[in-house]
């Protein structure tokens, strides 16, 4: 009996293997160039098993056939068309007809709602709040012992900073200083959600690639029940507060409530899906703090760029007599160029995904081949990280050169926008993250120099164990008080 059971198991497994191999010939049957996949893991095996970081995996897919305008690949066993040609990507039909955002960006839906919540009026109101935290932040660093400033864990530092800013600006929570109390629940649970260990990375890949299967079987959980209860409590408290005040504000919770009402559902006291829980923290907490780390890292290993930014900061302080205003920050062209270059070189979304709703035709993938009709239901990937680093579109594409964007209006077709998503509106709606990042850089560089230490990873590379853009040993650098700080710096750091 045991022998028969083993034989049956072997037959079933072999049948599954044959089915998977047949699936991996999907693009061969369509006569399209494609990256060969392995059973179950498709083209993503190197990322799943930490052979490469996800960004390197996407880059290798992009380079597989450099003559093709688009190629096939497999997100696990789901076929995707990877579009390599920028003209196709930015062509109006691709953007506005036939394709919509899909799971290529794991957090697209919640992130889009988060972006819509920031109007110009809201930003100006929050700007005033963030000013106080900027001053407190720099004064905290000034009070640190000199030895402690030699090895700053910038990821931990910026997580504390963004946590406190988000607590008051997004969640309407009473601020609890994370620098004074690094064990507060908001910071601890936010870090639990966004820490990408190997086990969580594998789960994210599977949930992302097989969402319906995971939903049906409910076999993978990203977070503990305690973490989920904490974020559910935050959301439900915000909902109850809005109901009590009978007032709606353009924040993510109101937008989520409106979206649920349109579906005939009530968001109140519902348990949030894990993916939304992840998005609430990752989209506003982890992504912002990581981008801050990337920028200060690049400034530390490029002192000439850092010095030029400090000169712009000093000039703004001089013209505004020791103050920084919303308009002045918006007008800092070199700071803006630095932010955009950091997004181009280190996009936090290595690729974005689109799903075809209405059939449309792509030009031939290779010279001499036939046009290809994308059918409803097909998935398309836009490999932002690879396109951004393609020498075809940027000279010295692997170098950090903010002058690419200095005094230049970034057009829709410019590859830098791919780092924030292909939708041009999404780029403009990330203004809250951009504002707090720029403002914290303004305060930090007005008083300090950023200097590499023995733990600083140069050039910046990404840990293969993490989905995030984190170097193998983490982010670390030293900060030193500026001997040439502007005479107006004292006015900037003084509490009015």
Short mmCIF file of C-alpha atoms in Angstrom, two decimals:
data_model
loop_
_atom_site.label_atom_id
_atom_site.label_comp_id
_atom_site.label_asym_id
_atom_site.label_seq_id
_atom_site.Cartn_x
_atom_site.Cartn_y
_atom_site.Cartn_z
CA UNK A 1 0.00 0.00 0.00
CA UNK A 2 2.82 2.38 0.85
CA UNK A 3 4.52 1.65 -2.47
CA UNK A 4 1.30 2.41 -4.37
CA UNK A 5 0.92 5.68 -2.47
CA UNK A 6 4.48 6.70 -3.34
CA UNK A 7 3.92 5.80 -6.99
CA UNK A 8 0.71 7.84 -7.12
CA UNK A 9 2.45 10.77 -5.47
CA UNK A 10 5.25 10.52 -8.02
CA UNK A 11 2.80 10.43 -10.90
CA UNK A 12 0.94 13.49 -9.57
CA UNK A 13 4.16 15.44 -9.06
CA UNK A 14 5.38 14.54 -12.54
CA UNK A 15 2.06 15.63 -14.02
CA UNK A 16 2.35 18.96 -12.18
CA UNK A 17 5.91 19.34 -13.48
CA UNK A 18 4.76 18.75 -17.06
CA UNK A 19 1.94 21.28 -16.65
CA UNK A 20 4.35 23.88 -15.29
CA UNK A 21 6.81 23.30 -18.12
CA UNK A 22 4.00 23.69 -20.65
CA UNK A 23 3.06 26.97 -19.00
CA UNK A 24 6.67 28.13 -19.36
CA UNK A 25 6.32 27.73 -23.16
CA UNK A 26 3.54 30.35 -23.18
CA UNK A 27 5.53 32.97 -25.07
CA UNK A 28 7.09 30.40 -27.37
CA UNK A 29 3.60 29.57 -28.56
CA UNK A 30 2.97 33.30 -29.14
CA UNK A 31 6.24 33.61 -31.09
CA UNK A 32 7.61 36.28 -28.72
CA UNK A 33 11.17 36.48 -27.35
CA UNK A 34 11.16 35.58 -23.67
CA UNK A 35 13.30 34.84 -20.63
CA UNK A 36 13.18 31.11 -19.82
CA UNK A 37 11.73 30.37 -16.41
CA UNK A 38 11.99 27.57 -13.89
CA UNK A 39 8.94 25.65 -12.63
CA UNK A 40 6.87 27.56 -10.05
CA UNK A 41 9.38 30.41 -9.61
CA UNK A 42 9.42 31.51 -13.23
CA UNK A 43 11.87 34.37 -13.88
CA UNK A 44 12.03 35.39 -10.21
CA UNK A 45 14.01 32.49 -8.76
CA UNK A 46 17.22 34.52 -8.33
CA UNK A 47 15.37 37.10 -6.21
CA UNK A 48 13.39 34.58 -4.20
CA UNK A 49 16.49 32.59 -3.27
CA UNK A 50 18.58 35.74 -2.62
CA UNK A 51 21.01 35.14 -5.45
CA UNK A 52 20.28 38.70 -6.60
CA UNK A 53 18.42 41.68 -5.20
CA UNK A 54 15.04 42.15 -6.89
CA UNK A 55 16.41 45.22 -8.73
CA UNK A 56 19.24 43.15 -10.21
CA UNK A 57 16.80 40.42 -11.22
CA UNK A 58 14.66 42.96 -13.08
CA UNK A 59 17.76 44.43 -14.70
CA UNK A 60 18.88 40.99 -15.90
CA UNK A 61 15.44 40.37 -17.42
CA UNK A 62 15.64 43.74 -19.16
CA UNK A 63 19.08 42.92 -20.63
CA UNK A 64 18.18 39.41 -21.77
CA UNK A 65 17.42 40.51 -25.34
CA UNK A 66 18.64 44.04 -25.98
CA UNK A 67 17.30 44.10 -29.54
CA UNK A 68 13.69 43.46 -28.54
CA UNK A 69 11.26 46.30 -27.75
CA UNK A 70 9.53 43.98 -25.29
CA UNK A 71 10.07 40.44 -24.05
CA UNK A 72 8.17 37.81 -22.09
CA UNK A 73 8.95 36.78 -18.52
CA UNK A 74 7.23 34.91 -15.68
CA UNK A 75 6.24 36.31 -12.31
CA UNK A 76 6.25 32.89 -10.72
CA UNK A 77 3.94 31.14 -13.21
CA UNK A 78 2.10 34.25 -14.37
CA UNK A 79 3.23 35.42 -17.82
CA UNK A 80 4.13 39.11 -18.07
CA UNK A 81 5.26 41.27 -20.99
CA UNK A 82 8.29 43.35 -20.01
CA UNK A 83 8.28 46.53 -22.08
CA UNK A 84 11.82 47.73 -22.82
CA UNK A 85 11.16 50.55 -25.27
CA UNK A 86 10.56 53.96 -23.69
CA UNK A 87 8.67 55.24 -26.72
CA UNK A 88 6.10 52.47 -26.27
CA UNK A 89 5.85 53.13 -22.52
CA UNK A 90 5.24 56.87 -22.88
CA UNK A 91 3.08 56.61 -25.98
CA UNK A 92 -0.41 57.93 -25.21
CA UNK A 93 -2.28 54.77 -26.11
CA UNK A 94 -0.28 52.71 -23.63
CA UNK A 95 -0.84 55.20 -20.84
CA UNK A 96 -4.47 56.07 -21.36
CA UNK A 97 -6.08 53.26 -23.32
CA UNK A 98 -6.31 49.62 -22.55
CA UNK A 99 -4.07 49.37 -19.50
CA UNK A 100 -4.53 50.13 -15.81
CA UNK A 101 -2.39 49.87 -12.70
CA UNK A 102 -2.06 46.38 -11.34
CA UNK A 103 -0.17 44.31 -8.80
CA UNK A 104 3.18 45.08 -10.43
CA UNK A 105 3.32 47.66 -7.68
CA UNK A 106 2.26 45.70 -4.64
CA UNK A 107 0.91 48.79 -2.92
CA UNK A 108 -0.62 50.63 -5.90
CA UNK A 109 -4.23 50.88 -4.71
CA UNK A 110 -3.62 52.07 -1.13
CA UNK A 111 -0.64 54.15 -2.24
CA UNK A 112 -2.74 55.91 -4.87
CA UNK A 113 -5.32 56.78 -2.20
CA UNK A 114 -2.55 58.05 0.08
CA UNK A 115 -1.21 60.28 -2.70
CA UNK A 116 -4.61 61.80 -3.45
CA UNK A 117 -4.95 62.99 0.12
CA UNK A 118 -2.35 65.75 -0.18
CA UNK A 119 -3.71 68.99 -1.57
CA UNK A 120 -1.63 72.18 -1.71
CA UNK A 121 -3.61 73.59 1.21
CA UNK A 122 -2.95 70.48 3.31
CA UNK A 123 0.75 70.58 2.49
CA UNK A 124 1.12 74.19 3.58
CA UNK A 125 -0.63 73.45 6.86
CA UNK A 126 1.59 70.43 7.56
CA UNK A 127 4.69 72.39 6.59
CA UNK A 128 4.29 74.52 9.71
CA UNK A 129 4.07 71.40 11.91
CA UNK A 130 7.10 69.77 10.33
CA UNK A 131 9.22 72.89 10.92
CA UNK A 132 9.09 72.23 14.66
CA UNK A 133 10.25 68.64 14.25
CA UNK A 134 13.06 69.76 11.97
CA UNK A 135 14.39 72.07 14.66
CA UNK A 136 14.01 69.44 17.37
CA UNK A 137 15.72 66.89 15.16
CA UNK A 138 18.83 68.99 14.54
CA UNK A 139 19.00 70.14 18.14
CA UNK A 140 18.83 66.47 19.23
CA UNK A 141 21.78 65.66 16.97
CA UNK A 142 23.69 68.66 18.33
CA UNK A 143 23.30 67.34 21.87
CA UNK A 144 24.67 63.89 21.00
CA UNK A 145 28.19 63.12 22.25
CA UNK A 146 30.83 63.55 19.57
CA UNK A 147 31.63 59.82 19.66
CA UNK A 148 27.98 58.90 19.02
CA UNK A 149 27.89 61.09 15.91
CA UNK A 150 30.71 59.08 14.31
CA UNK A 151 28.52 56.04 13.62
CA UNK A 152 24.95 57.14 12.92
CA UNK A 153 22.49 54.42 11.89
CA UNK A 154 20.61 56.67 9.46
CA UNK A 155 17.80 54.19 8.81
CA UNK A 156 16.95 54.03 12.49
CA UNK A 157 17.33 57.81 12.80
CA UNK A 158 15.03 58.62 9.87
CA UNK A 159 12.49 55.98 10.90
CA UNK A 160 12.10 57.77 14.23
CA UNK A 161 11.81 61.11 12.46
CA UNK A 162 9.23 60.02 9.87
CA UNK A 163 7.28 58.09 12.49
CA UNK A 164 6.78 61.21 14.59
CA UNK A 165 5.91 63.37 11.58
CA UNK A 166 3.38 60.84 10.30
CA UNK A 167 1.84 60.39 13.74
CA UNK A 168 0.76 64.00 13.84
CA UNK A 169 0.38 64.79 10.12
CA UNK A 170 -1.34 61.62 8.89
CA UNK A 171 -2.80 59.75 11.84
CA UNK A 172 -3.76 62.83 13.90
CA UNK A 173 -2.10 61.17 16.86
CA UNK A 174 -0.59 62.90 19.87
CA UNK A 175 3.10 63.08 19.18
CA UNK A 176 5.42 60.86 21.22
CA UNK A 177 9.07 61.71 20.69
CA UNK A 178 10.68 58.58 19.25
CA UNK A 179 14.16 59.89 19.98
CA UNK A 180 13.30 60.17 23.65
CA UNK A 181 11.18 57.00 23.69
CA UNK A 182 12.36 54.57 20.95
CA UNK A 183 10.11 51.85 22.40
CA UNK A 184 6.81 53.63 21.67
CA UNK A 185 4.24 51.39 19.98
CA UNK A 186 3.86 53.43 16.81
CA UNK A 187 7.57 53.12 15.97
CA UNK A 188 7.99 49.52 17.13
CA UNK A 189 4.98 48.20 15.18
CA UNK A 190 5.87 50.26 12.13
CA UNK A 191 9.33 48.66 12.12
CA UNK A 192 7.82 45.20 12.56
CA UNK A 193 5.64 45.72 9.48
CA UNK A 194 8.38 47.01 7.21
CA UNK A 195 11.35 44.86 8.23
CA UNK A 196 11.98 42.60 5.25
CA UNK A 197 13.58 39.40 6.46
CA UNK A 198 14.04 36.49 4.06
CA UNK A 199 10.86 34.76 5.25
CA UNK A 200 8.73 37.89 4.76
CA UNK A 201 10.30 38.56 1.37
CA UNK A 202 9.29 35.09 0.19
CA UNK A 203 5.76 35.62 1.47
CA UNK A 204 5.52 38.98 -0.30
CA UNK A 205 6.58 37.41 -3.58
CA UNK A 206 4.03 34.63 -3.32
CA UNK A 207 1.17 36.88 -2.21
CA UNK A 208 2.04 39.31 -4.97
CA UNK A 209 2.15 36.65 -7.66
CA UNK A 210 -0.68 34.40 -6.53
CA UNK A 211 -3.11 36.75 -4.74
CA UNK A 212 -6.28 34.75 -5.41
CA UNK A 213 -4.70 31.47 -4.32
CA UNK A 214 -3.42 33.01 -1.12
CA UNK A 215 -6.83 34.55 -0.43
CA UNK A 216 -8.69 31.30 -0.98
CA UNK A 217 -6.43 29.20 1.23
CA UNK A 218 -5.43 31.94 3.70
CA UNK A 219 -2.15 30.13 4.26
CA UNK A 220 0.33 32.99 4.49
CA UNK A 221 0.35 35.73 7.11
CA UNK A 222 2.74 38.64 6.91
CA UNK A 223 2.19 39.95 10.42
CA UNK A 224 1.27 38.79 13.89
CA UNK A 225 -2.25 39.35 15.19
CA UNK A 226 -0.84 41.91 17.65
CA UNK A 227 0.56 44.04 14.81
CA UNK A 228 -2.68 43.85 12.84
CA UNK A 229 -4.74 44.79 15.91
CA UNK A 230 -2.56 47.86 16.45
CA UNK A 231 -3.10 49.22 12.94
CA UNK A 232 -6.79 48.34 12.97
CA UNK A 233 -7.08 50.29 16.20
CA UNK A 234 -5.41 53.35 14.65
CA UNK A 235 -7.74 53.33 11.67
CA UNK A 236 -10.90 52.72 13.66
CA UNK A 237 -9.98 55.48 16.13
CA UNK A 238 -9.56 57.91 13.23
CA UNK A 239 -12.90 56.85 11.77
CA UNK A 240 -14.65 57.25 15.11
CA UNK A 241 -13.08 60.69 15.57
CA UNK A 242 -14.28 61.84 12.17
CA UNK A 243 -17.77 60.49 12.88
CA UNK A 244 -17.85 62.27 16.24
CA UNK A 245 -16.77 65.58 14.72
CA UNK A 246 -19.04 64.99 11.72
CA UNK A 247 -16.27 66.33 9.56
CA UNK A 248 -14.37 64.83 6.71
CA UNK A 249 -10.84 65.74 5.77
CA UNK A 250 -8.93 64.73 2.63
CA UNK A 251 -6.82 62.06 4.32
CA UNK A 252 -6.30 58.42 3.42
CA UNK A 253 -8.94 57.18 5.85
CA UNK A 254 -11.66 59.38 4.35
CA UNK A 255 -10.68 58.21 0.89
CA UNK A 256 -10.76 54.58 1.99
CA UNK A 257 -14.18 55.12 3.56
CA UNK A 258 -15.51 56.72 0.37
CA UNK A 259 -14.11 53.86 -1.71
CA UNK A 260 -15.80 51.28 0.51
CA UNK A 261 -19.11 53.15 0.45
CA UNK A 262 -19.05 53.10 -3.34
CA UNK A 263 -18.71 49.31 -3.09
CA UNK A 264 -21.67 49.17 -0.72
CA UNK A 265 -19.49 48.37 2.28
CA UNK A 266 -18.71 50.07 5.57
CA UNK A 267 -15.06 50.45 6.48
CA UNK A 268 -15.84 51.16 10.11
CA UNK A 269 -14.55 48.51 12.51
CA UNK A 270 -13.57 46.20 9.67
CA UNK A 271 -10.28 44.39 9.75
CA UNK A 272 -7.87 45.82 7.23
CA UNK A 273 -6.39 43.48 4.62
CA UNK A 274 -2.74 42.73 5.34
CA UNK A 275 -1.70 44.43 2.14
CA UNK A 276 -3.35 47.68 3.28
CA UNK A 277 -1.70 47.37 6.68
CA UNK A 278 1.63 46.98 4.94
CA UNK A 279 0.92 49.93 2.66
CA UNK A 280 -0.02 52.29 5.48
CA UNK A 281 3.44 51.78 6.94
CA UNK A 282 5.58 51.04 3.92
CA UNK A 283 4.17 53.69 1.62
CA UNK A 284 4.54 56.49 4.14
CA UNK A 285 7.00 55.29 6.77
CA UNK A 286 9.56 52.92 5.27
CA UNK A 287 9.73 54.40 1.76
CA UNK A 288 10.26 57.95 3.01
CA UNK A 289 12.90 57.04 5.59
CA UNK A 290 14.72 54.84 3.07
CA UNK A 291 14.81 57.61 0.46
CA UNK A 292 16.24 59.97 3.09
CA UNK A 293 18.94 57.38 3.82
CA UNK A 294 19.77 57.05 0.13
CA UNK A 295 20.09 60.80 -0.36
CA UNK A 296 22.30 61.45 2.68
CA UNK A 297 24.40 58.43 1.71
CA UNK A 298 24.98 59.83 -1.79
CA UNK A 299 25.76 63.26 -0.33
CA UNK A 300 28.30 61.76 2.08
CA UNK A 301 30.19 59.92 -0.67
CA UNK A 302 29.90 62.90 -3.05
CA UNK A 303 31.19 65.84 -0.94
CA UNK A 304 31.25 68.23 -3.90
CA UNK A 305 27.50 67.75 -4.40
CA UNK A 306 26.94 68.11 -0.66
CA UNK A 307 28.88 71.37 -0.58
CA UNK A 308 26.89 72.79 -3.47
CA UNK A 309 23.62 71.95 -1.73
CA UNK A 310 24.84 73.62 1.47
CA UNK A 311 25.62 76.75 -0.52
CA UNK A 312 22.05 76.76 -1.83
CA UNK A 313 20.73 76.29 1.72
CA UNK A 314 22.88 79.13 3.04
CA UNK A 315 21.71 81.38 0.23
CA UNK A 316 18.04 80.66 1.04
CA UNK A 317 18.67 81.39 4.73
CA UNK A 318 20.36 84.65 3.87
CA UNK A 319 17.58 85.80 1.54
CA UNK A 320 14.91 84.86 4.11
CA UNK A 321 16.81 86.13 7.15
CA UNK A 322 17.12 82.77 8.87
CA UNK A 323 13.72 81.37 7.90
CA UNK A 324 12.56 78.69 5.51
CA UNK A 325 9.12 79.02 3.92
CA UNK A 326 7.06 76.64 1.86
CA UNK A 327 7.62 78.76 -1.24
CA UNK A 328 11.38 79.01 -0.62
CA UNK A 329 11.67 75.23 -0.26
CA UNK A 330 9.69 74.72 -3.47
CA UNK A 331 12.08 77.07 -5.26
CA UNK A 332 15.27 75.20 -4.32
CA UNK A 333 16.24 73.86 -7.74
CA UNK A 334 19.40 72.00 -6.77
CA UNK A 335 17.74 70.30 -3.81
CA UNK A 336 14.93 69.25 -6.16
CA UNK A 337 17.48 67.93 -8.65
CA UNK A 338 19.12 65.86 -5.91
CA UNK A 339 15.79 64.34 -4.94
CA UNK A 340 14.94 63.46 -8.54
CA UNK A 341 18.36 61.98 -9.21
CA UNK A 342 18.04 59.79 -6.11
CA UNK A 343 14.74 58.49 -7.48
CA UNK A 344 16.27 57.84 -10.90
CA UNK A 345 19.32 56.00 -9.61
CA UNK A 346 17.60 54.22 -6.71
CA UNK A 347 13.89 53.77 -7.53
CA UNK A 348 12.04 52.08 -4.69
CA UNK A 349 9.71 50.49 -7.20
CA UNK A 350 12.03 48.38 -9.41
CA UNK A 351 9.13 47.87 -11.77
CA UNK A 352 5.51 48.92 -12.09
CA UNK A 353 2.77 46.74 -13.46
CA UNK A 354 -0.11 47.32 -15.84
CA UNK A 355 -3.03 45.09 -16.74
CA UNK A 356 -4.72 45.13 -20.14
CA UNK A 357 -8.47 45.86 -20.10
CA UNK A 358 -9.01 46.43 -23.80
CA UNK A 359 -7.05 44.81 -26.61
CA UNK A 360 -4.44 47.01 -28.27
CA UNK A 361 -1.54 46.48 -30.65
CA UNK A 362 2.16 46.76 -29.92
CA UNK A 363 4.67 47.29 -32.72
CA UNK A 364 6.84 44.27 -33.64
CA UNK A 365 9.11 43.20 -30.81
CA UNK A 366 11.95 42.49 -33.24
CA UNK A 367 12.73 43.75 -36.69
CA UNK A 368 11.02 41.54 -39.24
CA UNK A 369 8.46 40.12 -36.79
CA UNK A 370 4.75 40.78 -36.65
CA UNK A 371 2.92 43.31 -34.44
CA UNK A 372 1.56 41.80 -31.24
CA UNK A 373 -1.97 42.31 -29.96
CA UNK A 374 -2.15 42.54 -26.18
CA UNK A 375 -5.30 40.77 -25.05
CA UNK A 376 -7.48 41.67 -22.04
CA UNK A 377 -6.10 40.13 -18.87
CA UNK A 378 -2.47 40.19 -19.97
CA UNK A 379 0.03 41.77 -17.58
CA UNK A 380 2.77 44.21 -18.57
CA UNK A 381 5.79 45.30 -16.58
CA UNK A 382 7.68 48.59 -16.87
CA UNK A 383 11.22 47.89 -15.55
CA UNK A 384 11.94 51.33 -14.09
CA UNK A 385 15.22 50.43 -12.41
CA UNK A 386 16.67 49.02 -15.63
CA UNK A 387 15.46 51.82 -17.91
CA UNK A 388 16.75 54.46 -15.51
CA UNK A 389 20.23 52.92 -15.65
CA UNK A 390 20.27 52.28 -19.39
CA UNK A 391 23.10 54.31 -21.05
CA UNK A 392 20.73 54.73 -23.99
CA UNK A 393 18.75 57.23 -21.93
CA UNK A 394 21.39 58.65 -19.56
CA UNK A 395 25.12 59.27 -19.86
CA UNK A 396 27.04 57.81 -16.90
CA UNK A 397 23.77 56.17 -15.91
CA UNK A 398 25.22 54.46 -12.81
CA UNK A 399 26.56 57.73 -11.35
CA UNK A 400 24.80 60.16 -9.03
CA UNK A 401 24.66 63.39 -11.08
CA UNK A 402 21.94 65.84 -9.94
CA UNK A 403 22.85 68.25 -12.74
CA UNK A 404 20.77 66.07 -15.06
CA UNK A 405 17.74 67.82 -13.58
CA UNK A 406 19.07 71.16 -12.41
CA UNK A 407 16.94 73.97 -13.85
CA UNK A 408 15.25 71.49 -16.18
CA UNK A 409 11.52 70.83 -16.16
CA UNK A 410 11.14 67.05 -15.99
CA UNK A 411 8.95 66.04 -18.95
CA UNK A 412 6.45 63.19 -18.82
CA UNK A 413 8.74 61.06 -21.01
CA UNK A 414 11.75 61.56 -18.75
CA UNK A 415 12.86 58.29 -17.19
CA UNK A 416 13.15 59.80 -13.69
CA UNK A 417 9.38 59.70 -13.30
CA UNK A 418 9.43 55.91 -13.62
CA UNK A 419 10.88 55.68 -10.11
CA UNK A 420 7.62 56.98 -8.64
CA UNK A 421 5.28 55.23 -11.07
CA UNK A 422 4.51 55.88 -14.71
CA UNK A 423 1.41 57.96 -14.03
CA UNK A 424 2.59 61.61 -14.10
CA UNK A 425 -0.09 62.55 -11.55
CA UNK A 426 1.40 60.07 -9.10
CA UNK A 427 4.74 61.87 -9.28
CA UNK A 428 3.16 65.21 -8.40
CA UNK A 429 1.04 63.66 -5.66
CA UNK A 430 4.03 62.33 -3.72
CA UNK A 431 4.53 65.89 -2.58
CA UNK A 432 4.15 65.20 1.13
CA UNK A 433 7.00 62.67 1.14
CA UNK A 434 9.05 65.02 -1.03
CA UNK A 435 8.32 67.98 1.22
CA UNK A 436 9.30 66.32 4.48
CA UNK A 437 12.40 64.78 2.89
CA UNK A 438 13.58 68.11 1.47
CA UNK A 439 12.81 69.98 4.68
CA UNK A 440 14.75 67.52 6.84
CA UNK A 441 17.70 67.69 4.45
CA UNK A 442 17.53 71.48 4.66
CA UNK A 443 17.74 71.43 8.46
CA UNK A 444 20.39 68.70 8.59
CA UNK A 445 22.75 70.22 6.01
CA UNK A 446 22.36 73.73 7.42
CA UNK A 447 24.18 72.61 10.58
CA UNK A 448 26.14 69.45 9.75
CA UNK A 449 28.46 67.84 7.23
CA UNK A 450 27.80 64.22 6.24
CA UNK A 451 30.95 62.09 6.26
CA UNK A 452 31.54 58.41 5.37
CA UNK A 453 32.77 56.12 8.15
CA UNK A 454 34.23 52.61 8.13
CA UNK A 455 30.72 51.10 7.86
CA UNK A 456 29.59 53.23 4.92
CA UNK A 457 28.90 51.13 1.83
CA UNK A 458 30.49 52.79 -1.20
CA UNK A 459 29.36 52.52 -3.89
CA UNK A 460 25.87 51.77 -2.63
CA UNK A 461 24.75 48.17 -3.16
CA UNK A 462 21.61 46.41 -1.94
CA UNK A 463 21.31 43.47 0.43
CA UNK A 464 20.04 40.37 -1.37
CA UNK A 465 18.15 39.40 1.77
CA UNK A 466 15.82 42.40 1.62
CA UNK A 467 13.17 43.69 -0.75
CA UNK A 468 14.04 47.25 0.36
CA UNK A 469 17.03 49.27 -0.83
CA UNK A 470 19.23 48.55 2.18
CA UNK A 471 23.00 47.89 1.93
CA UNK A 472 24.28 44.58 3.38
CA UNK A 473 25.57 46.19 6.58
CA UNK A 474 22.83 48.81 6.83
CA UNK A 475 23.10 52.57 6.35
CA UNK A 476 25.81 54.25 8.42
CA UNK A 477 27.74 57.52 8.29
CA UNK A 478 29.18 60.22 10.53
CA UNK A 479 27.90 63.75 11.02
CA UNK A 480 30.14 66.65 11.96
CA UNK A 481 29.15 70.22 12.88
CA UNK A 482 29.83 72.66 10.04
CA UNK A 483 32.59 75.15 10.73
CA UNK A 484 31.28 77.28 7.85
CA UNK A 485 27.58 77.25 8.77
CA UNK A 486 25.59 80.33 7.82
CA UNK A 487 25.25 83.02 10.45
CA UNK A 488 21.50 82.61 9.96
CA UNK A 489 21.52 78.95 11.03
CA UNK A 490 20.98 79.91 14.66
CA UNK A 491 17.77 81.75 13.72
CA UNK A 492 16.58 78.71 11.77
CA UNK A 493 17.08 76.34 14.71
CA UNK A 494 15.62 78.66 17.35
CA UNK A 495 12.09 77.81 18.43
CA UNK A 496 9.87 80.86 17.70
#
